[in-house]
């Protein structure tokens, strides 16, 4: 415990990130000042948005500076506290980034009760990805019972929740995913009504078959060819919450979007949103989705890489769709899960 | 008066329409039944949407059948009435299409008072194009005082009204048009704050210079390269009412749209709309815009082709941006405008 292993941005990737874009640094342990809290990272969340932060481009958040610790959501255990707000042994969710330890006054940390839900869920189904799904589907997409909801990257952290909330709200839930195994999983384990492999030779035909009543909401996570297949199938008044475009994140040239005539003909909309604008919905989200998680109606899967040093490789895989479920890095042992084998629920 | 000249759809155009896609037919005069009203067309409106009706493709309205009279808005004079709802000499606006005479029970006809505004305005500034501008800018675009509104096809029937309503609502109004003369016109005659020629060598640079505070509302009439230049300049929370895509209407292959990342980064939306869904706003529109027209604060320009037989040529020019102002065909003499030279206000 004498050093703090960190993963820093060494250079800005051109196209897909490579291991050389990151550096692994052993920094000194943070020094805890009065009023501060020191914590050890248990889980680091890996999410597609991080690719954008590696670029030096205008976006909705500032880029990571060269040489800085990579940004990221974390679940941590408090190991020393010099503030009454936290006690040793508390579990907290925050944005400590790709490192083993962090110290601060604790602004932005939220305490977790491990008796309510596994602490890792604060980075997934009951955290930012879950809120993203909830807000995008309900507040941007205005999904209503009886409608058909299509979601891409459907076995991923956000997509898997979108489809299940859609089902729980009485919609027909159709997922688009990248392998037969992922398609099986969302249909059999998560209860989607249908699944379509985006590598199918006739994607549009497969989607049409899966959506006999057309598409009312398309929750867009990927961009590219999938959006092109979806647009001709949208219904009048369709809503397309634009959450991500993972197929584009490693692109060196901005890709075109498909022709927008279906939007006009169908009085439909595409609306971008960023989950951090919707923090006011966290309470409603936790009340509803927390109950569904506890009752088993809302399921999730975690794909856990072991050890901070493996975070770059896991992240590179995420951008290629190699993960299966919410991608986490176990940075240190999870004291709440002693004896539970990783990656299995 | 023994025949009814009509222009019918002879074949479906591939790409730009040609004269051979239309046929000019001398049909018998309509026979007026009891309960019906016979009228003579004075003005026929020519509008971009008509190109879509010439295709046999799914859209928001049924295509014109081969051999049928071309669809179109009209201002007409009642020349015989067998219903108490109308009297000889009444002026009415309706959808009589590309023909000299029409008879029907009068459903869908609205009487015009030529003392309130010139009857031709019922096809332009105080008709469908004006309502399109009003609804798109205010109900879809939610333009607010102090914001920057950009509109394409800005000297056209819709665009010219969009920019002026924006100005009257306290917005910065920036127009994109296709010639120095049109740019001059919208700046000097219509009071737009700035005008940009879409044929400028550096369209994005010119737009950036015209919009020092970015773009809050982009009223989209054209598609293609203009949208690509606009998107990188949109502000957070920008709204893009999608009204038309005239640059695409003659395309034989659907053109791509620009990359949509700016929508995501800026939590912005593109929303298609069709004016016929918003008939409930006609009263509010007429109250507000009618007053502005009477006070001279809302100006308009008409580009009038003489004679129904010239409608196809005028329509083909419309799709190439050759018109200057609201394009009309004077099918018969306007009794309310004796002595007023055409095309000049």
XYZ file of C-alpha atoms in Angstrom:
690
model
C 0.000 0.000 0.000
C 2.914 2.329 -0.450
C 2.112 3.281 -4.042
C -0.982 4.194 -5.996
C -1.096 2.455 -9.347
C -2.673 4.697 -11.954
C -3.411 4.498 -15.654
C -2.769 7.768 -17.410
C -3.385 9.037 -20.914
C 0.010 8.914 -22.593
C -0.989 10.090 -26.047
C -4.179 10.695 -27.962
C -5.265 7.713 -30.058
C -5.706 8.001 -33.786
C -8.474 5.547 -34.557
C -8.660 2.587 -32.199
C -6.672 3.014 -28.968
C -3.581 0.881 -28.526
C -1.738 -0.112 -25.330
C 0.858 2.558 -26.058
C -1.783 5.268 -25.654
C -1.827 4.514 -21.928
C 0.890 4.501 -19.313
C 0.836 2.574 -16.049
C 2.379 4.689 -13.320
C 3.128 3.931 -9.688
C 2.451 7.227 -7.976
C 2.828 7.985 -4.286
C -0.148 7.235 -2.072
C -2.444 10.254 -1.730
C -1.975 12.150 1.514
C -5.206 12.639 3.464
C -5.741 16.166 4.773
C -8.138 17.208 7.491
C -11.682 17.156 6.115
C -10.779 14.544 3.528
C -11.533 10.916 2.934
C -9.173 8.270 1.496
C -10.627 5.340 -0.388
C -9.471 2.251 -2.213
C -11.011 1.508 -5.587
C -12.885 -1.783 -5.700
C -14.526 -1.531 -9.120
C -13.734 0.719 -12.052
C -16.418 1.152 -14.691
C -15.386 1.083 -18.356
C -17.775 2.919 -20.639
C -17.775 3.975 -24.291
C -17.865 7.711 -23.465
C -14.256 7.440 -22.280
C -13.093 7.164 -25.885
C -14.354 10.698 -26.532
C -12.456 12.036 -23.523
C -9.225 10.759 -25.069
C -9.659 13.165 -28.009
C -8.695 16.797 -27.921
C -12.000 17.921 -29.420
C -14.944 20.004 -28.349
C -17.523 17.789 -26.738
C -19.927 17.867 -23.823
C -17.093 17.388 -21.335
C -13.464 18.460 -21.227
C -10.924 15.993 -22.607
C -8.538 14.160 -20.319
C -5.269 16.110 -20.415
C -2.216 14.257 -21.649
C -0.498 12.709 -18.638
C -3.632 12.812 -16.485
C -5.293 9.823 -14.891
C -8.024 8.433 -17.147
C -11.512 9.467 -16.082
C -13.967 6.859 -14.829
C -16.712 5.939 -12.423
C -15.649 3.889 -9.405
C -16.992 2.024 -6.412
C -14.568 2.302 -3.507
C -14.160 1.452 0.134
C -13.281 4.186 2.597
C -10.023 3.231 4.300
C -9.421 6.441 6.240
C -11.700 9.357 6.992
C -10.918 12.762 8.448
C -14.429 14.034 7.896
C -17.604 13.149 9.810
C -19.407 12.601 6.491
C -17.751 9.233 5.934
C -16.501 6.387 8.101
C -13.896 3.716 7.497
C -15.585 0.761 5.823
C -18.149 2.862 3.963
C -18.664 2.006 0.308
C -19.001 4.953 -2.039
C -19.576 5.541 -5.721
C -17.699 8.396 -7.363
C -15.496 9.395 -10.259
C -12.058 8.469 -8.981
C -10.794 7.316 -12.358
C -8.388 4.604 -13.371
C -6.381 4.332 -10.140
C -6.148 2.313 -6.965
C -6.575 5.090 -4.421
C -7.999 8.575 -4.204
C -8.363 11.241 -1.518
C -10.582 14.321 -1.491
C -13.153 16.162 0.589
C -15.678 13.681 -0.712
C -17.722 16.021 -2.896
C -19.563 13.948 -5.464
C -19.295 10.708 -3.498
C -22.499 8.833 -2.722
C -22.663 6.179 -0.018
C -23.840 2.698 -0.946
C -25.627 0.193 1.252
C -24.316 -3.246 0.263
C -27.393 -4.867 1.861
C -29.674 -3.217 -0.696
C -27.872 -4.278 -3.862
C -24.395 -5.510 -4.797
C -22.068 -2.524 -4.727
C -20.999 -3.085 -8.342
C -24.543 -2.299 -9.512
C -23.888 1.354 -8.664
C -21.789 1.414 -11.844
C -24.338 -0.430 -13.954
C -27.983 -1.279 -13.623
C -28.434 1.057 -10.638
C -25.958 3.674 -11.759
C -25.153 5.868 -14.718
C -25.893 3.243 -17.390
C -29.237 2.412 -15.793
C -30.223 6.063 -15.455
C -29.183 6.588 -19.075
C -31.526 3.797 -20.144
C -34.370 5.083 -17.960
C -34.146 8.723 -19.004
C -33.524 7.985 -22.667
C -36.376 5.530 -22.983
C -38.967 7.343 -20.878
C -38.115 11.068 -20.886
C -36.612 11.392 -24.374
C -38.249 8.407 -26.081
C -41.611 8.679 -24.289
C -42.117 4.923 -24.754
C -45.724 3.924 -24.111
C -47.359 0.571 -23.472
C -48.109 -1.260 -26.699
C -45.383 0.448 -28.683
C -42.397 -1.255 -30.276
C -39.015 -0.271 -28.848
C -35.803 -1.204 -30.643
C -32.440 -0.800 -28.951
C -28.968 -1.353 -30.352
C -25.976 -2.638 -28.400
C -28.757 -4.520 -26.652
C -26.662 -6.801 -24.469
C -24.560 -3.890 -23.218
C -24.799 -1.964 -19.993
C -27.359 0.528 -21.278
C -29.106 -1.470 -24.000
C -29.873 -4.433 -21.755
C -31.704 -2.123 -19.340
C -33.524 -0.243 -22.095
C -35.097 -3.418 -23.430
C -36.095 -4.696 -20.007
C -37.660 -1.404 -18.930
C -39.497 -1.377 -22.255
C -40.836 -4.862 -21.546
C -41.779 -3.924 -17.976
C -43.635 -0.872 -19.329
C -45.682 -3.021 -21.691
C -43.770 -2.374 -24.898
C -42.558 -4.877 -27.461
C -38.794 -4.969 -26.839
C -36.520 -5.760 -29.775
C -32.765 -5.836 -29.326
C -29.975 -5.595 -31.865
C -26.742 -7.254 -30.789
C -23.532 -8.511 -32.344
C -23.479 -12.302 -31.896
C -25.863 -15.269 -31.681
C -24.854 -15.680 -28.027
C -25.781 -12.090 -27.216
C -29.060 -12.452 -29.106
C -29.862 -15.643 -27.188
C -29.044 -13.943 -23.932
C -31.314 -10.937 -24.420
C -34.210 -13.106 -25.555
C -33.909 -15.942 -23.039
C -32.382 -14.295 -20.005
C -33.631 -10.746 -20.299
C -37.028 -11.407 -21.828
C -36.741 -9.281 -24.959
C -39.498 -10.225 -27.402
C -37.058 -10.530 -30.290
C -33.374 -10.162 -31.065
C -31.627 -9.332 -34.327
C -27.952 -9.896 -35.073
C -26.604 -6.738 -36.679
C -24.219 -8.874 -38.701
C -27.201 -10.553 -40.412
C -26.891 -10.439 -44.211
C -30.275 -8.690 -44.526
C -30.418 -6.542 -41.418
C -33.376 -4.489 -42.580
C -35.379 -7.599 -43.483
C -34.582 -9.205 -40.132
C -35.630 -6.040 -38.328
C -38.839 -5.799 -40.321
C -39.687 -9.366 -39.351
C -38.969 -8.605 -35.698
C -41.111 -5.450 -35.779
C -44.364 -6.355 -37.546
C -45.968 -3.130 -36.294
C -43.040 -0.885 -37.191
C -40.792 0.966 -34.765
C -42.040 3.631 -32.362
C -38.868 4.191 -30.357
C -35.344 3.455 -31.481
C -32.819 3.864 -28.692
C -29.634 4.646 -30.631
C -26.333 3.507 -29.200
C -24.301 2.687 -32.279
C -24.836 4.850 -35.376
C -23.818 3.720 -38.842
C -25.501 0.852 -40.657
C -27.934 0.023 -37.860
C -29.538 3.465 -37.961
C -29.781 3.146 -41.742
C -31.690 -0.129 -41.350
C -33.989 1.267 -38.673
C -35.063 4.563 -40.252
C -37.186 3.156 -43.085
C -39.176 1.158 -40.504
C -40.121 3.951 -38.127
C -43.752 4.776 -37.503
C -45.467 8.124 -37.570
C -44.400 10.134 -34.549
C -41.417 7.881 -33.785
C -38.793 9.048 -31.304
C -35.090 8.274 -31.567
C -33.172 9.073 -28.390
C -29.564 9.483 -29.502
C -27.471 8.099 -26.664
C -24.279 7.029 -28.369
C -22.621 6.159 -31.638
C -20.106 3.546 -30.624
C -19.532 2.437 -34.216
C -18.042 5.889 -34.829
C -15.870 6.440 -31.778
C -12.709 5.063 -33.332
C -13.396 6.643 -36.724
C -10.796 9.041 -38.026
C -13.288 10.667 -40.417
C -16.845 11.490 -39.328
C -19.183 8.995 -40.979
C -22.342 10.074 -42.729
C -25.783 9.429 -41.330
C -28.497 7.841 -43.446
C -30.956 9.918 -45.390
C -33.350 11.722 -43.059
C -36.452 11.671 -45.268
C -38.155 9.094 -42.986
C -38.013 11.637 -40.160
C -39.884 14.152 -42.259
C -42.457 11.768 -43.673
C -43.178 10.335 -40.227
C -42.957 13.535 -38.166
C -40.292 11.761 -36.170
C -37.452 13.098 -34.105
C -33.865 12.321 -33.248
C -32.816 13.855 -29.957
C -29.377 13.734 -28.396
C -29.139 13.574 -24.627
C -26.456 13.327 -21.981
C -27.323 11.548 -18.771
C -25.578 14.064 -16.530
C -28.266 16.628 -17.453
C -30.886 14.389 -15.858
C -29.578 13.916 -12.333
C -32.948 15.134 -11.039
C -34.438 11.846 -12.247
C -32.135 9.700 -10.133
C -34.625 9.332 -7.300
C -37.459 8.161 -9.527
C -35.096 5.865 -11.384
C -33.778 4.263 -8.194
C -37.245 3.788 -6.772
C -38.547 2.029 -9.863
C -35.487 0.154 -11.120
C -34.236 -0.660 -7.622
C -37.485 -2.477 -6.901
C -37.271 -4.360 -10.197
C -33.697 -5.416 -9.474
C -34.658 -6.640 -6.008
C -37.653 -8.556 -7.367
C -35.535 -10.105 -10.121
C -37.624 -8.548 -12.898
C -34.685 -6.453 -14.072
C -31.600 -8.557 -14.644
C -28.039 -7.716 -15.487
C -24.773 -9.332 -16.329
C -21.299 -8.138 -15.449
C -18.148 -8.756 -17.426
C -15.330 -8.251 -14.956
C -11.663 -7.820 -15.843
C -9.264 -8.579 -13.011
C -6.673 -5.974 -12.076
C -6.232 -2.343 -13.004
C -3.366 -3.173 -15.340
C -5.856 -4.984 -17.588
C -8.146 -1.962 -17.937
C -6.659 -0.720 -21.257
C -7.101 -4.104 -22.942
C -10.642 -4.463 -21.611
C -11.487 -0.960 -22.763
C -10.137 -1.625 -26.264
C -12.342 -4.727 -26.367
C -15.378 -2.708 -25.297
C -15.036 -0.510 -28.384
C -15.076 -3.665 -30.501
C -18.072 -5.194 -28.745
C -16.018 -7.938 -27.110
C -17.570 -7.483 -23.673
C -20.728 -9.331 -22.712
C -22.678 -7.292 -20.185
C -21.567 -4.331 -18.095
C -17.772 -4.092 -18.277
C -16.005 -3.553 -14.946
C -12.459 -3.825 -13.693
C -12.000 -5.339 -10.263
C -9.196 -3.119 -9.004
C -9.141 -4.696 -5.533
C -11.041 -7.443 -3.762
C -14.744 -6.818 -3.158
C -15.207 -7.498 0.563
C -18.959 -7.854 0.096
C -18.614 -10.727 -2.365
C -16.272 -13.101 -0.595
C -16.626 -16.508 -2.115
C -18.677 -15.415 -5.108
C -17.011 -16.420 -8.327
C -16.450 -13.455 -10.633
C -18.480 -12.887 -13.797
C -21.177 -15.339 -12.724
C -24.614 -14.534 -11.424
C -65.551 28.569 -71.249
C -66.522 25.326 -72.917
C -63.474 23.366 -71.799
C -61.494 22.949 -68.599
C -57.754 23.001 -69.218
C -55.973 20.633 -66.855
C -52.422 19.509 -66.270
C -52.197 15.848 -65.485
C -49.403 13.541 -64.399
C -48.450 11.643 -67.539
C -45.583 9.597 -66.139
C -43.497 9.488 -62.989
C -40.267 11.466 -63.287
C -36.922 9.809 -62.758
C -34.788 12.564 -61.262
C -35.751 16.075 -62.347
C -39.202 16.336 -63.956
C -39.336 17.115 -67.664
C -42.178 18.582 -69.734
C -43.016 15.080 -70.986
C -43.942 14.028 -67.456
C -47.012 16.256 -67.726
C -49.882 16.317 -70.185
C -52.061 19.321 -70.934
C -55.626 18.159 -71.457
C -58.758 20.049 -72.448
C -61.487 18.321 -70.451
C -65.178 19.119 -70.473
C -66.360 21.819 -68.089
C -67.417 20.344 -64.717
C -71.186 19.975 -64.368
C -72.557 21.618 -61.229
C -74.974 19.474 -59.261
C -77.421 20.687 -56.646
C -75.513 21.471 -53.459
C -72.321 22.182 -55.366
C -70.260 25.199 -56.188
C -68.375 25.890 -59.435
C -65.271 28.048 -59.350
C -62.654 29.376 -61.694
C -59.040 29.114 -60.608
C -57.340 32.495 -60.306
C -54.033 31.443 -58.694
C -52.386 28.058 -58.472
C -49.687 27.596 -55.864
C -46.525 25.724 -56.844
C -44.728 24.135 -53.904
C -41.823 21.707 -53.456
C -43.988 19.032 -51.817
C -45.596 18.390 -55.211
C -42.432 16.644 -56.378
C -42.977 13.950 -53.754
C -46.541 13.396 -54.914
C -45.244 12.576 -58.388
C -43.417 9.517 -56.989
C -45.064 6.178 -56.339
C -43.532 5.880 -52.886
C -44.757 5.721 -49.324
C -44.933 9.198 -47.905
C -47.169 11.262 -45.694
C -49.757 11.650 -48.451
C -50.909 9.455 -51.291
C -49.177 9.936 -54.648
C -50.979 11.521 -57.574
C -52.224 8.633 -59.728
C -50.951 8.487 -63.290
C -53.385 10.393 -65.464
C -54.815 12.394 -62.578
C -54.814 16.172 -62.334
C -51.741 17.401 -60.445
C -52.495 18.309 -56.838
C -52.176 21.922 -55.687
C -53.534 24.739 -53.595
C -55.668 27.290 -55.396
C -57.422 30.602 -54.965
C -60.593 30.693 -57.041
C -63.633 32.800 -57.780
C -67.065 31.261 -57.423
C -68.832 31.531 -60.775
C -71.911 29.483 -59.981
C -73.321 28.244 -56.694
C -76.086 25.788 -55.968
C -75.444 25.839 -52.249
C -76.255 28.586 -49.741
C -72.731 28.308 -48.336
C -71.222 30.210 -51.251
C -72.309 32.997 -53.573
C -71.204 33.947 -57.048
C -68.266 36.293 -56.756
C -66.914 34.769 -53.548
C -63.194 34.109 -53.438
C -62.142 30.827 -51.908
C -58.931 28.990 -51.145
C -58.872 25.255 -51.637
C -57.037 22.347 -53.228
C -58.451 22.345 -56.741
C -55.171 21.378 -58.377
C -53.632 22.270 -61.720
C -56.812 23.108 -63.635
C -58.955 26.032 -64.688
C -62.264 25.009 -63.130
C -63.543 22.768 -60.388
C -66.925 21.846 -58.933
C -67.719 20.168 -55.622
C -69.856 20.497 -52.510
C -67.277 22.945 -51.237
C -65.834 20.866 -48.427
C -62.397 22.184 -47.621
C -62.987 25.578 -49.233
C -62.377 28.656 -47.100
C -63.788 32.055 -48.068
C -61.399 34.965 -48.444
C -62.112 38.640 -47.860
C -60.138 40.554 -50.497
C -60.402 43.723 -48.392
C -58.310 42.156 -45.615
C -55.368 40.991 -47.717
C -54.685 40.294 -51.391
C -56.304 36.986 -52.251
C -53.002 35.511 -53.472
C -51.615 35.712 -49.934
C -53.905 32.815 -48.995
C -51.423 30.626 -50.876
C -48.341 32.207 -49.340
C -47.671 34.419 -46.379
C -51.187 33.929 -44.984
C -51.612 30.372 -46.166
C -49.940 26.997 -45.967
C -46.369 28.302 -46.395
C -46.901 30.944 -43.708
C -48.424 28.451 -41.278
C -45.534 26.084 -42.014
C -43.078 28.819 -41.061
C -45.035 29.758 -37.941
C -45.511 26.229 -36.609
C -42.026 25.064 -37.508
C -40.291 28.031 -35.936
C -42.427 28.394 -32.816
C -43.993 25.004 -32.049
C -41.226 22.696 -33.270
C -38.251 25.053 -33.051
C -39.362 26.868 -29.869
C -37.413 29.947 -30.987
C -36.966 32.419 -28.136
C -35.970 36.066 -28.057
C -32.219 36.500 -28.146
C -31.555 33.221 -29.916
C -30.000 32.820 -33.356
C -32.286 31.335 -35.997
C -30.875 30.131 -39.312
C -33.162 29.235 -42.195
C -32.309 27.774 -45.583
C -34.137 28.534 -48.837
C -34.501 31.865 -47.089
C -35.966 33.883 -49.937
C -38.587 31.227 -50.617
C -42.216 31.075 -49.587
C -41.542 29.466 -46.216
C -38.001 30.604 -45.477
C -38.754 34.277 -46.010
C -41.506 34.097 -43.384
C -39.403 32.067 -40.949
C -36.691 34.722 -40.865
C -39.128 37.580 -40.479
C -41.083 35.932 -37.669
C -37.743 35.200 -36.004
C -36.832 38.889 -36.266
C -40.237 39.969 -34.994
C -39.851 37.590 -32.036
C -36.521 39.143 -31.078
C -34.202 36.538 -32.558
C -31.144 37.062 -34.710
C -32.346 35.967 -38.158
C -29.783 34.525 -40.573
C -30.824 33.368 -44.021
C -29.122 31.023 -46.452
C -30.052 31.621 -50.074
C -28.731 30.788 -53.512
C -27.706 34.078 -55.149
C -26.333 37.507 -54.229
C -29.671 39.016 -55.307
C -31.618 36.757 -52.956
C -29.172 37.492 -50.140
C -29.530 41.227 -50.742
C -33.291 40.889 -50.757
C -33.599 39.062 -47.450
C -31.219 41.464 -45.730
C -32.474 44.747 -47.181
C -36.143 44.112 -47.877
C -36.994 41.525 -45.252
C -34.738 42.715 -42.445
C -32.774 39.524 -41.828
C -29.697 40.321 -39.733
C -27.395 38.440 -42.083
C -27.494 36.406 -45.270
C -25.169 33.693 -46.519
C -24.939 32.448 -50.090
C -24.929 28.658 -49.993
C -22.691 28.670 -53.044
C -19.973 30.482 -51.058
C -16.641 28.658 -51.292
C -16.430 28.356 -47.496
C -20.035 27.942 -46.459
C -19.232 26.883 -42.919
C -16.867 29.818 -42.431
C -19.438 32.250 -43.802
C -22.098 30.799 -41.521
C -19.803 30.979 -38.517
C -19.166 34.656 -39.261
C -22.904 35.289 -39.569
C -23.662 33.465 -36.300
C -21.126 34.705 -33.748
C -23.186 33.186 -30.908
C -23.763 29.860 -32.649
C -27.073 28.505 -33.892
C -30.041 27.790 -31.631
C -32.648 26.968 -34.267
C -31.977 25.765 -37.785
C -35.117 25.640 -39.899
C -34.227 22.975 -42.455
C -35.682 23.266 -45.931
C -32.934 21.888 -48.132
C -30.833 19.003 -46.724
C -27.468 18.070 -48.136
C -24.424 20.302 -47.836
C -26.209 23.093 -45.967
C -27.140 20.817 -43.066
C -23.543 19.580 -42.990
C -22.313 23.162 -42.637
C -24.864 24.021 -39.954
C -24.507 21.039 -37.608
C -21.021 21.811 -36.278
C -22.236 25.296 -35.307
C -25.292 24.359 -33.264
C -25.513 25.332 -29.630
C -26.419 23.196 -26.679
C -30.118 22.409 -26.782
C -30.480 23.453 -30.421
C -33.652 22.547 -32.295
C -33.777 21.658 -36.002
C -37.320 21.615 -37.397
C -37.114 19.438 -40.502
C -39.534 20.981 -42.971
C -38.140 19.933 -46.308
C -35.134 18.649 -48.177
C -35.508 20.274 -51.557
C -31.934 19.449 -52.553
C -32.950 15.786 -52.453
C -36.312 15.805 -54.186
C -34.951 15.085 -57.636
C -32.359 12.612 -56.349
C -32.571 9.093 -57.720
C -30.575 7.692 -54.786
C -31.238 8.826 -51.215
C -28.368 11.069 -50.138
C -26.622 10.634 -46.830
C -27.025 13.066 -43.990
C -24.023 14.521 -42.211
C -22.599 12.920 -39.102
C -24.982 13.333 -36.172
C -22.393 13.614 -33.385
C -23.183 17.345 -32.921
C -26.757 16.382 -31.972
C -25.465 14.136 -29.219
C -22.809 16.481 -27.892
C -25.264 19.382 -27.829
C -28.385 17.523 -26.664
C -30.013 18.824 -29.831
C -32.912 17.516 -31.844
C -34.022 17.158 -35.419
C -37.788 16.873 -35.707
C -39.769 16.325 -38.880
C -43.164 17.954 -39.145
C -45.976 18.260 -41.673
C -48.043 21.421 -41.625
C -51.343 19.631 -42.147
C -51.011 18.146 -38.642
C -51.125 21.655 -37.206
C -54.371 23.051 -38.578
C -55.406 23.884 -34.993
C -52.770 26.645 -35.021
C -54.282 28.425 -38.003
C -56.265 30.881 -35.886
C -53.299 31.963 -33.801
C -51.154 32.169 -36.926
C -53.662 34.343 -38.787
C -54.162 36.650 -35.830
C -50.446 37.266 -35.398
C -49.145 37.144 -38.947
C -52.226 38.819 -40.429
C -51.604 41.841 -38.214
C -47.935 41.910 -39.226
C -48.824 41.750 -42.907
C -51.320 44.599 -42.548
C -48.802 46.729 -40.617
C -46.109 46.034 -43.185
C -43.809 44.361 -40.668
C -44.089 41.038 -42.463
C -43.310 41.364 -46.150
C -43.509 38.973 -49.023
C -42.696 38.684 -52.675
C -44.564 36.769 -55.329
C -43.093 35.240 -58.448
C -46.029 34.810 -60.802
C -46.039 32.689 -63.942
C -48.752 33.608 -66.441
C -51.070 30.893 -67.695
C -51.676 27.332 -66.567
C -49.761 25.938 -69.534
C -46.590 27.416 -68.021
C -47.013 25.647 -64.680
C -44.753 22.666 -65.515
C -41.856 24.907 -66.549
C -42.290 27.102 -63.485
C -42.436 24.047 -61.237
C -39.256 22.606 -62.745
C -37.566 25.933 -62.040
C -38.775 25.891 -58.439
C -36.894 22.651 -57.830
C -33.749 24.353 -59.129
C -34.203 27.501 -57.046
C -35.013 29.675 -60.058
C -38.038 31.331 -58.464
C -37.642 34.455 -56.372
C -40.346 34.571 -53.713
C -43.581 32.616 -53.490
C -44.189 30.909 -56.834
C -47.717 31.198 -58.205
C -49.382 30.619 -61.535
C -51.999 33.149 -62.596
C -54.499 30.799 -64.190
C -57.039 33.529 -64.881
C -57.244 37.278 -64.317
C -57.361 38.428 -60.699
C -60.391 40.727 -60.554
C -59.165 42.254 -57.294
C -55.892 43.427 -58.786
C -56.951 45.262 -61.914
C -54.156 47.546 -62.956
C -51.537 46.168 -60.593
C -48.473 45.035 -62.488
C -47.608 41.409 -61.792
C -44.594 40.362 -59.747
C -44.106 43.821 -58.274
C -45.005 45.001 -54.813
